[in-house]
Amino acid sequence: MNVPTLTRRQYTPPKGQNFVADMTLAPGRAHEFCGPARRTLALMLATQMEGPIFWVQSAWEGDRLHGLGLAPYVDPGRITFVRPERFMDLLWCTEEILRAGCVPLVVTELPTAPSLTPVRRLHLAAEAGAKVGRPPISVLLTPEDGGAQSVESRWRLEATHQQDRAEWRLTCLRARMSRPAPFQIAWGDNQAVLVPLPAPA
C-alpha cells in the first residue's frame, strides 16, 4: 500500500464546493461540523453535491439517521452507512474511503474531537484520492464546539426555528481563507439560504 508522505510543498486546493449560499468548502480537505444540528449541516452540504455519500458511524451509537428525515435533503439511497465496532476504526475507515477517490463526500461521526495526527492523515488521504478521482471532502461531526486540530474549517450549527419557519444559526469558528462570522440561514427550494441577522439592541 502506498501512503503519501509529508512534504514542505504548500497545498493548493481546487475550486471550492458550494456549501451555503455563496460560501464554499475546499475539496480534498477535512472540515469539522459541530453543534447540536451538525448532522443537518452535513445534509445541507450533501444537497449541493452529486454522487454517493459514505456515512461512518460507530456500531454502538444508538441515535441513527432515519430515511424519512433524510428525504427533505437527499435521496436516502445515496447514503452508504459504515459502522465499525471499534473507536480506532472510525478514522481508519474514513481514511481508506478518502484514499480510494470514488466517493465525493465522507461524513464521520466522532464522540470527541480528534488530535493533529489523525486529521493530517485525512488530508493526505483526500489528496491521494484526488489523484485517482474527484477530490473528496471529509466532514467530521463532533459534539459541542468541536476542536479538531488542523481542520481546514470548523462550522457550528444550532436551530433557531421560528413559529412559521425553520431557521438555524451557522457560525464559522475557523476558516483558513475567511474570517470567522455568524450567519442566519433558512431552508427553501432544497437549499440553504441566508436571512438577515437581527439588528443588535
Coordinates of C-alpha atoms in Angstrom, one line a residue:
M1 CA 0.0 0.0 0.0
N2 CA 1.4 3.4 -1.0
V3 CA 1.0 6.0 1.7
P4 CA 1.7 9.7 0.7
T5 CA 4.4 11.3 2.7
L6 CA 4.5 14.7 4.3
T7 CA 6.2 17.4 2.1
R8 CA 7.0 21.1 2.5
R9 CA 5.1 21.9 -0.7
Q10 CA 2.2 24.1 0.0
Y11 CA -1.1 22.5 -0.8
T12 CA -3.3 24.4 -3.2
P13 CA -6.9 23.3 -3.0
P14 CA -9.1 23.0 -6.2
K15 CA -12.1 25.2 -6.8
G16 CA -14.4 25.3 -3.8
Q17 CA -17.5 23.1 -3.4
N18 CA -20.8 25.1 -3.0
F19 CA -21.9 24.9 0.6
V20 CA -24.4 27.5 1.9
A21 CA -25.4 30.5 -0.3
D22 CA -22.1 31.8 -1.8
M23 CA -19.9 30.1 0.7
T24 CA -17.7 27.2 -0.3
L25 CA -15.6 24.4 1.2
A26 CA -12.2 23.3 -0.1
P27 CA -12.3 19.8 -1.7
G28 CA -9.6 17.4 -0.9
R29 CA -9.6 18.5 2.8
A30 CA -11.1 17.6 6.1
H31 CA -13.7 20.0 7.6
E32 CA -15.4 19.9 11.0
F33 CA -19.1 20.4 11.7
C34 CA -20.1 20.8 15.4
G35 CA -23.1 21.9 17.4
P36 CA -26.5 20.4 18.1
A37 CA -27.5 20.5 14.4
R38 CA -24.3 19.2 12.9
R39 CA -26.0 16.3 11.1
T40 CA -28.4 18.8 9.4
L41 CA -25.4 20.8 8.3
A42 CA -23.8 17.8 6.7
L43 CA -27.1 17.0 4.9
M44 CA -27.3 20.6 3.6
L45 CA -23.8 20.1 2.1
A46 CA -24.9 16.8 0.6
T47 CA -27.7 18.6 -1.3
Q48 CA -25.1 20.6 -3.2
M49 CA -23.2 17.6 -4.3
E50 CA -23.8 14.7 -6.7
G51 CA -22.9 11.0 -6.3
P52 CA -22.7 8.6 -3.4
I53 CA -22.1 9.5 0.3
F54 CA -20.4 7.4 2.9
W55 CA -21.6 8.0 6.5
V56 CA -19.2 6.5 9.1
Q57 CA -20.8 5.9 12.5
S58 CA -19.9 3.6 15.4
A59 CA -21.8 0.4 15.7
W60 CA -22.7 1.1 19.3
E61 CA -24.3 4.5 18.5
G62 CA -28.0 4.2 19.1
D63 CA -29.0 7.6 17.6
R64 CA -29.2 6.9 13.9
L65 CA -30.5 8.7 10.8
H66 CA -33.9 7.7 9.5
G67 CA -34.9 7.6 5.9
L68 CA -37.9 9.9 6.3
G69 CA -35.7 12.5 8.0
L70 CA -33.2 12.3 5.2
A71 CA -35.7 12.7 2.3
P72 CA -36.1 16.5 2.5
Y73 CA -32.4 16.9 1.9
V74 CA -31.1 13.9 -0.1
D75 CA -32.3 10.6 -1.6
P76 CA -31.6 8.1 1.2
G77 CA -30.4 5.6 -1.4
R78 CA -27.3 7.8 -2.0
I79 CA -26.0 7.1 1.5
T80 CA -24.0 4.0 2.5
F81 CA -23.6 3.6 6.2
V82 CA -20.3 2.2 7.6
R83 CA -20.5 1.1 11.2
P84 CA -17.1 -0.1 12.6
E85 CA -17.2 -1.8 16.0
R86 CA -14.1 -0.2 17.4
F87 CA -13.4 3.5 18.1
M88 CA -10.0 3.4 16.4
D89 CA -11.6 2.2 13.2
L90 CA -13.8 5.3 12.7
L91 CA -11.0 7.4 11.3
W92 CA -9.3 4.4 9.7
C93 CA -12.4 3.7 7.6
T94 CA -12.7 7.3 6.7
E95 CA -9.0 7.4 5.6
E96 CA -9.4 4.4 3.4
I97 CA -12.6 5.7 1.8
L98 CA -11.0 9.0 1.0
R99 CA -7.8 7.4 -0.4
A100 CA -10.0 5.3 -2.8
G101 CA -11.1 8.5 -4.5
C102 CA -14.5 7.1 -5.5
V103 CA -16.8 8.9 -3.1
P104 CA -17.1 12.8 -3.2
L105 CA -18.4 13.1 0.4
V106 CA -17.4 11.2 3.6
V107 CA -19.2 12.1 6.8
T108 CA -17.8 10.7 10.1
E109 CA -19.5 10.9 13.4
L110 CA -17.0 11.1 16.3
P111 CA -17.6 11.1 20.1
T112 CA -14.7 13.5 20.6
A113 CA -12.6 15.9 18.5
P114 CA -9.5 14.1 17.0
S115 CA -6.0 15.3 17.5
L116 CA -3.5 16.7 15.0
T117 CA -2.0 13.5 13.5
P118 CA -5.3 11.7 12.5
V119 CA -6.6 14.9 10.8
R120 CA -3.4 15.3 8.9
R121 CA -3.7 11.7 7.7
L122 CA -7.2 12.5 6.5
H123 CA -5.9 15.5 4.5
L124 CA -3.2 13.3 2.9
A125 CA -5.7 10.5 2.1
A126 CA -8.0 13.1 0.5
E127 CA -5.1 14.4 -1.6
A128 CA -4.3 10.9 -2.7
G129 CA -7.9 10.2 -3.6
A130 CA -8.0 13.4 -5.7
K131 CA -5.2 11.9 -7.9
V132 CA -7.4 8.9 -8.9
G133 CA -10.8 10.5 -8.9
R134 CA -12.8 13.6 -7.8
P135 CA -11.3 15.4 -4.8
P136 CA -13.3 14.1 -1.9
I137 CA -14.5 16.2 1.1
S138 CA -14.2 14.8 4.6
V139 CA -16.7 16.1 7.2
L140 CA -16.0 15.3 10.8
L141 CA -19.1 15.6 13.1
T142 CA -18.0 16.4 16.6
P143 CA -20.0 17.3 19.8
E144 CA -20.4 20.8 21.3
D145 CA -18.0 23.3 19.9
G146 CA -15.7 20.8 18.3
G147 CA -12.0 21.4 18.4
A148 CA -10.4 19.0 15.9
Q149 CA -6.8 20.1 15.2
S150 CA -5.6 21.1 11.8
V151 CA -9.1 21.0 10.0
E152 CA -9.5 23.2 7.0
S153 CA -12.6 24.8 8.5
R154 CA -14.9 24.5 11.5
W155 CA -18.6 25.3 11.4
R156 CA -21.2 25.2 14.2
L157 CA -25.0 24.9 13.5
E158 CA -27.8 25.3 16.0
A159 CA -31.6 25.6 15.5
T160 CA -33.3 28.9 16.0
H161 CA -36.6 27.9 14.5
Q162 CA -39.4 30.4 14.3
Q163 CA -43.1 29.6 14.7
D164 CA -43.7 29.7 10.9
R165 CA -40.4 28.6 9.5
A166 CA -37.2 26.6 10.1
E167 CA -34.1 28.6 10.7
W168 CA -30.6 27.9 12.0
R169 CA -27.6 30.0 13.2
L170 CA -24.5 29.0 11.4
T171 CA -21.2 30.2 12.8
C172 CA -17.8 29.9 11.1
L173 CA -15.4 29.1 14.0
R174 CA -12.4 28.5 11.9
A175 CA -11.5 29.0 8.2
R176 CA -8.2 29.4 6.5
M177 CA -9.5 31.6 3.8
S178 CA -12.1 33.7 5.6
R179 CA -12.8 35.5 8.9
P180 CA -15.0 33.6 11.4
A181 CA -18.5 35.1 11.5
P182 CA -22.1 34.1 12.3
F183 CA -24.9 33.6 9.7
Q184 CA -28.6 33.1 9.9
I185 CA -29.9 30.6 7.4
A186 CA -33.3 29.1 6.4
W187 CA -34.2 26.1 4.2
G188 CA -36.1 26.5 1.0
D189 CA -36.2 25.1 -2.5
N190 CA -33.8 22.3 -1.5
Q191 CA -31.0 24.7 -0.5
A192 CA -29.9 26.7 2.5
V193 CA -30.4 30.5 2.0
L194 CA -29.1 33.3 4.1
V195 CA -31.5 35.5 6.0
P196 CA -30.7 38.9 7.7
L197 CA -29.4 38.7 11.2
P198 CA -31.4 40.7 13.7
A199 CA -30.0 44.1 14.5
P200 CA -28.2 44.3 17.8
A201 CA -30.2 46.0 20.6

